PDB file of C-alpha atoms in Angstrom:
ATOM      1  CA  MET A   2      70.111  34.768 146.992  1.00  0.00           C
ATOM      2  CA  LEU A   3      67.581  34.587 144.159  1.00  0.00           C
ATOM      3  CA  ASP A   4      67.276  37.674 142.008  1.00  0.00           C
ATOM      4  CA  LEU A   5      63.790  39.237 142.181  1.00  0.00           C
ATOM      5  CA  ALA A   6      63.850  40.508 138.587  1.00  0.00           C
ATOM      6  CA  ARG A   7      64.556  36.980 137.344  1.00  0.00           C
ATOM      7  CA  LEU A   8      61.774  35.571 139.500  1.00  0.00           C
ATOM      8  CA  ARG A   9      59.461  38.227 138.075  1.00  0.00           C
ATOM      9  CA  ALA A  10      60.362  37.104 134.543  1.00  0.00           C
ATOM     10  CA  LEU A  11      59.602  33.470 135.395  1.00  0.00           C
ATOM     11  CA  HIS A  12      56.321  34.478 137.013  1.00  0.00           C
ATOM     12  CA  ALA A  13      55.370  36.443 133.898  1.00  0.00           C
ATOM     13  CA  VAL A  14      56.010  33.419 131.665  1.00  0.00           C
ATOM     14  CA  SER A  15      53.890  31.312 134.026  1.00  0.00           C
ATOM     15  CA  VAL A  16      51.009  33.807 133.940  1.00  0.00           C
ATOM     16  CA  HIS A  17      51.084  34.711 130.234  1.00  0.00           C
ATOM     17  CA  GLY A  18      51.970  31.297 128.832  1.00  0.00           C
ATOM     18  CA  SER A  19      55.010  32.090 126.687  1.00  0.00           C
ATOM     19  CA  VAL A  20      58.287  33.993 126.666  1.00  0.00           C
ATOM     20  CA  ALA A  21      57.025  36.327 123.922  1.00  0.00           C
ATOM     21  CA  ALA A  22      53.802  37.166 125.810  1.00  0.00           C
ATOM     22  CA  ALA A  23      55.732  37.699 129.052  1.00  0.00           C
ATOM     23  CA  ALA A  24      58.173  40.003 127.254  1.00  0.00           C
ATOM     24  CA  ALA A  25      55.343  42.029 125.717  1.00  0.00           C
ATOM     25  CA  PHE A  26      53.752  42.440 129.121  1.00  0.00           C
ATOM     26  CA  LEU A  27      56.972  43.362 130.935  1.00  0.00           C
ATOM     27  CA  GLY A  28      58.111  45.717 128.178  1.00  0.00           C
ATOM     28  CA  TYR A  29      61.253  43.663 127.448  1.00  0.00           C
ATOM     29  CA  THR A  30      62.443  41.805 124.384  1.00  0.00           C
ATOM     30  CA  PRO A  31      61.905  38.020 124.324  1.00  0.00           C
ATOM     31  CA  SER A  32      65.673  37.513 124.371  1.00  0.00           C
ATOM     32  CA  ALA A  33      65.955  39.608 127.533  1.00  0.00           C
ATOM     33  CA  VAL A  34      63.343  37.449 129.280  1.00  0.00           C
ATOM     34  CA  SER A  35      65.079  34.275 128.087  1.00  0.00           C
ATOM     35  CA  GLN A  36      68.385  35.573 129.438  1.00  0.00           C
ATOM     36  CA  GLN A  37      66.812  36.302 132.831  1.00  0.00           C
ATOM     37  CA  ILE A  38      65.450  32.778 133.061  1.00  0.00           C
ATOM     38  CA  THR A  39      68.730  31.242 131.866  1.00  0.00           C
ATOM     39  CA  LYS A  40      70.541  33.087 134.677  1.00  0.00           C
ATOM     40  CA  LEU A  41      67.863  31.891 137.119  1.00  0.00           C
ATOM     41  CA  GLU A  42      68.454  28.314 135.964  1.00  0.00           C
ATOM     42  CA  ARG A  43      72.183  28.730 136.689  1.00  0.00           C
ATOM     43  CA  GLU A  44      71.430  30.235 140.108  1.00  0.00           C
ATOM     44  CA  THR A  45      69.075  27.410 141.056  1.00  0.00           C
ATOM     45  CA  ARG A  46      70.924  24.632 139.150  1.00  0.00           C
ATOM     46  CA  THR A  47      67.488  23.655 137.848  1.00  0.00           C
ATOM     47  CA  VAL A  48      65.943  23.305 134.409  1.00  0.00           C
ATOM     48  CA  LEU A  49      62.978  25.691 134.338  1.00  0.00           C
ATOM     49  CA  LEU A  50      61.886  25.739 130.676  1.00  0.00           C
ATOM     50  CA  GLU A  51      61.512  22.814 128.277  1.00  0.00           C
ATOM     51  CA  ARG A  52      61.016  22.979 124.525  1.00  0.00           C
ATOM     52  CA  ARG A  53      57.505  21.971 123.426  1.00  0.00           C
ATOM     53  CA  GLY A  54      57.067  22.175 119.663  1.00  0.00           C
ATOM     54  CA  ARG A  55      57.601  25.801 118.652  1.00  0.00           C
ATOM     55  CA  GLY A  56      57.201  27.062 122.231  1.00  0.00           C
ATOM     56  CA  VAL A  57      58.313  26.318 125.767  1.00  0.00           C
ATOM     57  CA  ALA A  58      56.690  24.856 128.864  1.00  0.00           C
ATOM     58  CA  LEU A  59      57.520  25.289 132.522  1.00  0.00           C
ATOM     59  CA  THR A  60      58.927  22.244 134.306  1.00  0.00           C
ATOM     60  CA  GLU A  61      57.341  21.050 137.528  1.00  0.00           C
ATOM     61  CA  GLU A  62      60.146  22.739 139.469  1.00  0.00           C
ATOM     62  CA  ALA A  63      59.481  25.980 137.578  1.00  0.00           C
ATOM     63  CA  HIS A  64      55.795  25.897 138.532  1.00  0.00           C
ATOM     64  CA  HIS A  65      56.742  25.599 142.205  1.00  0.00           C
ATOM     65  CA  LEU A  66      59.276  28.415 141.894  1.00  0.00           C
ATOM     66  CA  ALA A  67      56.752  30.621 140.042  1.00  0.00           C
ATOM     67  CA  ALA A  68      54.250  30.094 142.867  1.00  0.00           C
ATOM     68  CA  THR A  69      56.894  31.173 145.376  1.00  0.00           C
ATOM     69  CA  ALA A  70      57.743  34.156 143.163  1.00  0.00           C
ATOM     70  CA  GLU A  71      54.093  35.202 143.271  1.00  0.00           C
ATOM     71  CA  GLU A  72      54.187  35.168 147.088  1.00  0.00           C
ATOM     72  CA  LEU A  73      57.384  37.236 147.082  1.00  0.00           C
ATOM     73  CA  LEU A  74      55.922  39.777 144.656  1.00  0.00           C
ATOM     74  CA  VAL A  75      52.932  40.208 146.975  1.00  0.00           C
ATOM     75  CA  ILE A  76      55.333  40.901 149.878  1.00  0.00           C
ATOM     76  CA  VAL A  77      57.256  43.408 147.753  1.00  0.00           C
ATOM     77  CA  GLU A  78      53.983  45.079 146.793  1.00  0.00           C
ATOM     78  CA  ARG A  79      53.042  45.340 150.464  1.00  0.00           C
ATOM     79  CA  ALA A  80      56.375  46.997 151.255  1.00  0.00           C
ATOM     80  CA  GLU A  81      56.004  49.415 148.332  1.00  0.00           C
ATOM     81  CA  THR A  82      52.467  50.232 149.431  1.00  0.00           C
ATOM     82  CA  THR A  83      53.652  51.056 152.952  1.00  0.00           C
ATOM     83  CA  LEU A  84      56.434  53.321 151.689  1.00  0.00           C
ATOM     84  CA  GLU A  85      54.143  55.067 149.201  1.00  0.00           C
ATOM     85  CA  GLU A  86      51.498  55.526 151.887  1.00  0.00           C
ATOM     86  CA  ARG A  87      54.055  57.091 154.249  1.00  0.00           C
ATOM     87  CA  ARG A  88      55.117  59.523 151.515  1.00  0.00           C
ATOM     88  CA  GLY A  89      51.476  60.463 151.088  1.00  0.00           C
ATOM     89  CA  GLN A  90      51.632  60.755 147.299  1.00  0.00           C
ATOM     90  CA  PRO A  91      51.303  58.357 144.357  1.00  0.00           C
ATOM     91  CA  THR A  92      54.688  57.195 143.103  1.00  0.00           C
ATOM     92  CA  GLY A  93      56.289  54.319 141.287  1.00  0.00           C
ATOM     93  CA  GLN A  94      54.887  52.211 138.478  1.00  0.00           C
ATOM     94  CA  LEU A  95      51.257  51.155 138.125  1.00  0.00           C
ATOM     95  CA  THR A  96      50.180  48.700 135.429  1.00  0.00           C
ATOM     96  CA  VAL A  97      46.551  49.030 134.309  1.00  0.00           C
ATOM     97  CA  GLY A  98      44.805  46.399 132.210  1.00  0.00           C
ATOM     98  CA  ALA A  99      41.787  47.617 130.223  1.00  0.00           C
ATOM     99  CA  PHE A 100      39.514  46.113 127.590  1.00  0.00           C
ATOM    100  CA  ALA A 101      39.723  47.585 124.080  1.00  0.00           C
ATOM    101  CA  SER A 102      36.893  50.149 124.033  1.00  0.00           C
ATOM    102  CA  SER A 103      37.791  51.506 127.486  1.00  0.00           C
ATOM    103  CA  ALA A 104      41.456  51.715 126.447  1.00  0.00           C
ATOM    104  CA  ARG A 105      40.284  53.789 123.487  1.00  0.00           C
ATOM    105  CA  GLY A 106      37.389  55.784 124.957  1.00  0.00           C
ATOM    106  CA  LEU A 107      38.267  56.283 128.646  1.00  0.00           C
ATOM    107  CA  LEU A 108      41.944  55.721 129.440  1.00  0.00           C
ATOM    108  CA  PRO A 109      43.664  58.357 127.243  1.00  0.00           C
ATOM    109  CA  GLY A 110      42.172  61.260 129.209  1.00  0.00           C
ATOM    110  CA  VAL A 111      42.751  59.497 132.530  1.00  0.00           C
ATOM    111  CA  LEU A 112      46.401  58.731 131.755  1.00  0.00           C
ATOM    112  CA  ALA A 113      47.043  62.274 130.519  1.00  0.00           C
ATOM    113  CA  GLU A 114      45.626  63.800 133.708  1.00  0.00           C
ATOM    114  CA  LEU A 115      47.603  61.436 135.939  1.00  0.00           C
ATOM    115  CA  ALA A 116      50.818  62.254 134.061  1.00  0.00           C
ATOM    116  CA  GLU A 117      50.194  65.981 134.460  1.00  0.00           C
ATOM    117  CA  LEU A 118      49.145  66.014 138.117  1.00  0.00           C
ATOM    118  CA  HIS A 119      51.340  63.187 139.438  1.00  0.00           C
ATOM    119  CA  PRO A 120      54.681  63.229 137.573  1.00  0.00           C
ATOM    120  CA  THR A 121      56.245  60.713 139.984  1.00  0.00           C
ATOM    121  CA  LEU A 122      53.597  58.137 139.076  1.00  0.00           C
ATOM    122  CA  ASP A 123      54.362  55.995 136.016  1.00  0.00           C
ATOM    123  CA  VAL A 124      51.121  54.400 134.754  1.00  0.00           C
ATOM    124  CA  ARG A 125      51.488  51.718 132.063  1.00  0.00           C
ATOM    125  CA  LEU A 126      48.456  50.594 130.007  1.00  0.00           C
ATOM    126  CA  ARG A 127      47.926  47.023 128.770  1.00  0.00           C
ATOM    127  CA  GLU A 128      44.923  46.182 126.553  1.00  0.00           C
ATOM    128  CA  ILE A 129      43.477  42.963 128.000  1.00  0.00           C
ATOM    129  CA  ASP A 130      40.080  41.263 127.720  1.00  0.00           C
ATOM    130  CA  PRO A 131      38.058  41.259 130.980  1.00  0.00           C
ATOM    131  CA  HIS A 132      38.072  37.454 130.956  1.00  0.00           C
ATOM    132  CA  LEU A 133      41.830  37.625 131.593  1.00  0.00           C
ATOM    133  CA  SER A 134      42.433  40.910 133.404  1.00  0.00           C
ATOM    134  CA  ILE A 135      40.652  39.995 136.651  1.00  0.00           C
ATOM    135  CA  ASP A 136      42.748  36.869 137.112  1.00  0.00           C
ATOM    136  CA  LEU A 137      45.895  38.870 136.304  1.00  0.00           C
ATOM    137  CA  VAL A 138      44.997  41.304 139.098  1.00  0.00           C
ATOM    138  CA  ALA A 139      44.406  38.439 141.530  1.00  0.00           C
ATOM    139  CA  ARG A 140      47.765  36.890 140.627  1.00  0.00           C
ATOM    140  CA  GLY A 141      49.643  40.177 140.940  1.00  0.00           C
ATOM    141  CA  ALA A 142      50.586  40.358 137.259  1.00  0.00           C
ATOM    142  CA  ILE A 143      48.898  43.757 136.890  1.00  0.00           C
ATOM    143  CA  ASP A 144      48.028  46.331 139.548  1.00  0.00           C
ATOM    144  CA  LEU A 145      44.590  47.462 138.429  1.00  0.00           C
ATOM    145  CA  ALA A 146      42.020  46.408 135.838  1.00  0.00           C
ATOM    146  CA  VAL A 147      39.198  48.219 134.109  1.00  0.00           C
ATOM    147  CA  ALA A 148      36.677  45.492 133.322  1.00  0.00           C
ATOM    148  CA  HIS A 149      32.991  45.184 132.554  1.00  0.00           C
ATOM    149  CA  ASP A 150      30.055  42.851 132.900  1.00  0.00           C
ATOM    150  CA  TRP A 151      26.595  42.724 131.344  1.00  0.00           C
ATOM    151  CA  ASP A 152      23.162  42.841 132.920  1.00  0.00           C
ATOM    152  CA  ILE A 153      22.753  39.096 132.324  1.00  0.00           C
ATOM    153  CA  ALA A 154      26.342  38.076 133.144  1.00  0.00           C
ATOM    154  CA  PRO A 155      27.673  39.493 136.468  1.00  0.00           C
ATOM    155  CA  LEU A 156      31.387  40.095 136.903  1.00  0.00           C
ATOM    156  CA  PRO A 157      33.094  37.544 139.190  1.00  0.00           C
ATOM    157  CA  ALA A 158      35.497  39.126 141.691  1.00  0.00           C
ATOM    158  CA  PRO A 159      37.774  36.499 143.262  1.00  0.00           C
ATOM    159  CA  GLU A 160      38.798  36.523 146.898  1.00  0.00           C
ATOM    160  CA  GLY A 161      41.426  39.146 147.640  1.00  0.00           C
ATOM    161  CA  VAL A 162      40.265  41.487 144.861  1.00  0.00           C
ATOM    162  CA  GLU A 163      38.267  44.658 145.519  1.00  0.00           C
ATOM    163  CA  GLN A 164      36.207  46.588 143.000  1.00  0.00           C
ATOM    164  CA  ALA A 165      34.650  50.021 142.502  1.00  0.00           C
ATOM    165  CA  PHE A 166      31.746  50.744 140.177  1.00  0.00           C
ATOM    166  CA  LEU A 167      32.605  53.327 137.499  1.00  0.00           C
ATOM    167  CA  GLY A 168      29.392  53.661 135.482  1.00  0.00           C
ATOM    168  CA  ASP A 169      26.932  52.191 132.985  1.00  0.00           C
ATOM    169  CA  ASP A 170      27.693  51.905 129.283  1.00  0.00           C
ATOM    170  CA  LEU A 171      24.575  51.716 127.079  1.00  0.00           C
ATOM    171  CA  CYS A 172      24.366  49.532 123.994  1.00  0.00           C
ATOM    172  CA  ASP A 173      22.553  49.987 120.662  1.00  0.00           C
ATOM    173  CA  VAL A 174      21.703  47.808 117.684  1.00  0.00           C
ATOM    174  CA  LEU A 175      23.642  49.050 114.644  1.00  0.00           C
ATOM    175  CA  VAL A 176      22.146  48.369 111.212  1.00  0.00           C
ATOM    176  CA  PRO A 177      22.769  49.433 107.594  1.00  0.00           C
ATOM    177  CA  ALA A 178      20.807  52.543 106.631  1.00  0.00           C
ATOM    178  CA  THR A 179      18.900  50.444 104.066  1.00  0.00           C
ATOM    179  CA  HIS A 180      17.882  47.805 106.628  1.00  0.00           C
ATOM    180  CA  ALA A 181      14.214  47.328 107.494  1.00  0.00           C
ATOM    181  CA  LEU A 182      14.912  48.167 111.153  1.00  0.00           C
ATOM    182  CA  ALA A 183      16.735  51.436 110.356  1.00  0.00           C
ATOM    183  CA  ALA A 184      13.541  53.515 110.290  1.00  0.00           C
ATOM    184  CA  ARG A 185      12.322  52.245 113.669  1.00  0.00           C
ATOM    185  CA  SER A 186      12.730  54.478 116.744  1.00  0.00           C
ATOM    186  CA  SER A 187      13.070  51.402 118.947  1.00  0.00           C
ATOM    187  CA  ILE A 188      12.851  47.629 118.674  1.00  0.00           C
ATOM    188  CA  SER A 189      12.334  44.711 121.061  1.00  0.00           C
ATOM    189  CA  ARG A 190      14.283  41.488 121.437  1.00  0.00           C
ATOM    190  CA  GLN A 191      11.552  39.719 119.495  1.00  0.00           C
ATOM    191  CA  ASP A 192      12.590  41.777 116.423  1.00  0.00           C
ATOM    192  CA  LEU A 193      16.090  40.299 116.465  1.00  0.00           C
ATOM    193  CA  GLY A 194      15.287  36.914 114.970  1.00  0.00           C
ATOM    194  CA  GLY A 195      16.344  35.934 111.462  1.00  0.00           C
ATOM    195  CA  GLN A 196      19.188  38.465 111.340  1.00  0.00           C
ATOM    196  CA  ARG A 197      22.769  37.945 110.172  1.00  0.00           C
ATOM    197  CA  TRP A 198      25.002  39.118 113.029  1.00  0.00           C
ATOM    198  CA  ILE A 199      28.427  40.715 113.139  1.00  0.00           C
ATOM    199  CA  CYS A 200      30.117  40.144 116.490  1.00  0.00           C
ATOM    200  CA  GLN A 201      33.353  39.592 118.369  1.00  0.00           C
ATOM    201  CA  PRO A 202      35.003  36.126 118.337  1.00  0.00           C
ATOM    202  CA  PRO A 203      34.009  33.382 120.813  1.00  0.00           C
ATOM    203  CA  GLY A 204      35.561  33.619 124.259  1.00  0.00           C
ATOM    204  CA  THR A 205      34.997  37.369 124.578  1.00  0.00           C
ATOM    205  CA  VAL A 206      32.463  38.849 126.978  1.00  0.00           C
ATOM    206  CA  CYS A 207      30.547  40.663 124.216  1.00  0.00           C
ATOM    207  CA  HIS A 208      30.237  37.504 122.090  1.00  0.00           C
ATOM    208  CA  ASP A 209      28.945  35.454 125.026  1.00  0.00           C
ATOM    209  CA  TRP A 210      26.484  38.175 125.990  1.00  0.00           C
ATOM    210  CA  LEU A 211      25.039  38.416 122.459  1.00  0.00           C
ATOM    211  CA  VAL A 212      24.542  34.653 122.193  1.00  0.00           C
ATOM    212  CA  ARG A 213      22.896  34.442 125.624  1.00  0.00           C
ATOM    213  CA  THR A 214      20.637  37.424 124.911  1.00  0.00           C
ATOM    214  CA  LEU A 215      19.365  36.047 121.605  1.00  0.00           C
ATOM    215  CA  ARG A 216      18.823  32.567 122.982  1.00  0.00           C
ATOM    216  CA  ALA A 217      16.955  33.976 125.981  1.00  0.00           C
ATOM    217  CA  ALA A 218      14.614  35.671 123.477  1.00  0.00           C
ATOM    218  CA  GLY A 219      14.086  32.360 121.674  1.00  0.00           C
ATOM    219  CA  TRP A 220      16.425  32.941 118.716  1.00  0.00           C
ATOM    220  CA  GLU A 221      19.428  30.870 117.670  1.00  0.00           C
ATOM    221  CA  PRO A 222      21.971  33.471 116.478  1.00  0.00           C
ATOM    222  CA  ASP A 223      23.329  33.418 112.943  1.00  0.00           C
ATOM    223  CA  LEU A 224      26.868  34.717 113.577  1.00  0.00           C
ATOM    224  CA  ALA A 225      27.835  35.502 110.004  1.00  0.00           C
ATOM    225  CA  HIS A 226      30.987  37.565 110.606  1.00  0.00           C
ATOM    226  CA  GLN A 227      33.348  37.798 113.583  1.00  0.00           C
ATOM    227  CA  ALA A 228      35.804  40.650 114.112  1.00  0.00           C
ATOM    228  CA  GLU A 229      37.541  42.009 117.210  1.00  0.00           C
ATOM    229  CA  GLU A 230      37.783  45.670 116.207  1.00  0.00           C
ATOM    230  CA  ASN A 231      34.766  47.985 116.349  1.00  0.00           C
ATOM    231  CA  HIS A 232      35.920  49.746 113.177  1.00  0.00           C
ATOM    232  CA  THR A 233      35.942  46.441 111.296  1.00  0.00           C
ATOM    233  CA  GLN A 234      32.448  45.638 112.513  1.00  0.00           C
ATOM    234  CA  LEU A 235      31.233  49.090 111.466  1.00  0.00           C
ATOM    235  CA  ALA A 236      32.743  48.629 107.991  1.00  0.00           C
ATOM    236  CA  LEU A 237      30.927  45.314 107.619  1.00  0.00           C
ATOM    237  CA  ILE A 238      27.634  46.906 108.697  1.00  0.00           C
ATOM    238  CA  GLN A 239      28.209  49.804 106.303  1.00  0.00           C
ATOM    239  CA  ALA A 240      28.633  47.255 103.500  1.00  0.00           C
ATOM    240  CA  GLY A 241      25.224  45.805 104.325  1.00  0.00           C
ATOM    241  CA  LEU A 242      26.585  42.449 105.525  1.00  0.00           C
ATOM    242  CA  GLY A 243      24.737  42.231 108.840  1.00  0.00           C
ATOM    243  CA  ILE A 244      23.799  43.971 112.060  1.00  0.00           C
ATOM    244  CA  ALA A 245      25.594  44.240 115.399  1.00  0.00           C
ATOM    245  CA  MET A 246      25.053  45.045 119.050  1.00  0.00           C
ATOM    246  CA  MET A 247      27.640  47.617 120.110  1.00  0.00           C
ATOM    247  CA  PRO A 248      28.227  49.640 123.308  1.00  0.00           C
ATOM    248  CA  ARG A 249      28.688  53.406 123.029  1.00  0.00           C
ATOM    249  CA  LEU A 250      31.995  53.713 124.912  1.00  0.00           C
ATOM    250  CA  GLY A 251      34.849  54.165 122.466  1.00  0.00           C
ATOM    251  CA  ARG A 252      32.559  53.645 119.477  1.00  0.00           C
ATOM    252  CA  GLY A 253      33.079  57.084 117.971  1.00  0.00           C
ATOM    253  CA  PRO A 254      30.855  58.708 115.312  1.00  0.00           C
ATOM    254  CA  LEU A 255      28.945  56.262 113.146  1.00  0.00           C
ATOM    255  CA  PRO A 256      30.035  56.179 109.484  1.00  0.00           C
ATOM    256  CA  GLU A 257      27.701  57.215 106.709  1.00  0.00           C
ATOM    257  CA  GLY A 258      25.243  54.421 105.981  1.00  0.00           C
ATOM    258  CA  VAL A 259      25.075  53.041 109.530  1.00  0.00           C
ATOM    259  CA  ARG A 260      22.165  53.699 111.902  1.00  0.00           C
ATOM    260  CA  ALA A 261      21.825  53.106 115.643  1.00  0.00           C
ATOM    261  CA  VAL A 262      18.474  51.787 116.866  1.00  0.00           C
ATOM    262  CA  THR A 263      17.437  51.654 120.521  1.00  0.00           C
ATOM    263  CA  LEU A 264      16.739  48.183 121.888  1.00  0.00           C
ATOM    264  CA  ASP A 265      13.982  48.152 124.520  1.00  0.00           C
ATOM    265  CA  PRO A 266      14.927  47.461 127.269  1.00  0.00           C
ATOM    266  CA  VAL A 267      18.354  48.990 126.624  1.00  0.00           C
ATOM    267  CA  PRO A 268      21.242  46.552 127.198  1.00  0.00           C
ATOM    268  CA  VAL A 269      23.705  47.828 129.790  1.00  0.00           C
ATOM    269  CA  ARG A 270      27.228  46.833 130.643  1.00  0.00           C
ATOM    270  CA  ARG A 271      28.689  48.024 133.932  1.00  0.00           C
ATOM    271  CA  LEU A 272      32.286  49.188 134.234  1.00  0.00           C
ATOM    272  CA  TYR A 273      34.439  48.493 137.282  1.00  0.00           C
ATOM    273  CA  ALA A 274      37.941  49.144 138.510  1.00  0.00           C
ATOM    274  CA  LEU A 275      39.511  46.179 140.322  1.00  0.00           C
ATOM    275  CA  TRP A 276      42.655  45.876 142.440  1.00  0.00           C
ATOM    276  CA  ARG A 277      44.139  43.575 145.049  1.00  0.00           C
ATOM    277  CA  THR A 278      43.075  44.070 148.652  1.00  0.00           C
ATOM    278  CA  GLY A 279      46.722  44.314 149.659  1.00  0.00           C
ATOM    279  CA  ALA A 280      47.145  47.398 147.446  1.00  0.00           C
ATOM    280  CA  ALA A 281      43.962  49.163 148.587  1.00  0.00           C
ATOM    281  CA  ARG A 282      45.910  51.688 150.695  1.00  0.00           C
ATOM    282  CA  ARG A 283      48.342  52.518 147.927  1.00  0.00           C
ATOM    283  CA  PRO A 284      47.921  56.174 146.872  1.00  0.00           C
ATOM    284  CA  ALA A 285      48.624  55.258 143.230  1.00  0.00           C
ATOM    285  CA  VAL A 286      45.602  52.942 143.209  1.00  0.00           C
ATOM    286  CA  THR A 287      43.394  55.418 145.064  1.00  0.00           C
ATOM    287  CA  VAL A 288      44.146  58.374 142.806  1.00  0.00           C
ATOM    288  CA  THR A 289      43.798  56.284 139.634  1.00  0.00           C
ATOM    289  CA  VAL A 290      40.368  54.979 140.663  1.00  0.00           C
ATOM    290  CA  GLU A 291      39.269  58.513 141.600  1.00  0.00           C
ATOM    291  CA  THR A 292      40.424  59.802 138.202  1.00  0.00           C
ATOM    292  CA  LEU A 293      38.602  57.008 136.379  1.00  0.00           C
ATOM    293  CA  ARG A 294      35.397  57.883 138.218  1.00  0.00           C
ATOM    294  CA  ARG A 295      35.798  61.583 137.488  1.00  0.00           C
ATOM    295  CA  HIS A 296      36.324  61.007 133.759  1.00  0.00           C
ATOM    296  CA  TRP A 297      33.490  58.531 133.288  1.00  0.00           C
ATOM    297  CA  PRO A 298      30.638  61.099 132.950  1.00  0.00           C
ATOM    298  CA  THR A 299      32.522  62.914 130.169  1.00  0.00           C
ATOM    299  CA  VAL A 300      32.882  59.764 128.035  1.00  0.00           C
ATOM    300  CA  SER A 301      29.537  58.129 128.865  1.00  0.00           C
ATOM    301  CA  ALA A 302      27.427  60.972 127.482  1.00  0.00           C
ATOM    302  CA  ALA A 303      27.209  59.358 124.040  1.00  0.00           C
ATOM    303  CA  PRO A 304      24.404  60.724 121.874  1.00  0.00           C
ATOM    304  CA  ALA A 305      21.230  58.680 121.672  1.00  0.00           C
ATOM    305  CA  PRO A 306      20.354  57.075 118.323  1.00  0.00           C
ATOM    306  CA  SER A 307      18.928  59.523 115.813  1.00  0.00           C
TER     307      SER A 307
END
């Protein structure tokens, strides 16, 4: 009989693309994941991983086995959901994927409350971009995702995934205090042309939204500097190297020399919690979504630009 833990390791490598990424997600060492797959190869008398340059690739047989593992993990989840539902309280482990600013601005309070009120529930946080987290939910790699979309780019929810709206996160234009726009109470999209922009790298939701917004207003963006972290972007703005569009969630107090200016109409990104339909009855999912909703008003009340 195939060992479920070893199948889970293979599935994780299939989903995350490498042994190291699978290990980071599962909370193991890379050597532990490699050992699990080596044992699975002995059990199945099948080569599952092949060396490709500095990494590994799944063989055709491994892809088939990983697909079967995904089906088995769904069945296991269904059994766990039934047992947890019969107990009537959230238990077991729940893996939550959240994008960076929600992991910083929303999740700490949520996780602390869940740990205090539901000690038998073990919630594990993984910081994941929304582009990836929704697919990971659909594939059963994580249990729940906190993701977002923008007013011009709706969030796609694949079949078999349910979602709950959490709230709206407002966005401001951040400029150096010496910038010509800093003294304005509000600006329009037509004021955004000819600016040097500081933004997230390509492939992220925020980067795509900025490019689409500027082009819709008739401007080709000059993306001078790209940085993932909000604090890095703020430091670049403080140094007078450009301006940025930044949501309020998880932003924190603005450093000296940086001003927030209201863009009219105000850009909005919507936050959602997403989970698989098969886990909808699971108390751990229900209580986590309820806690996220309850905490949202306390973190969304960011001060308006001054």
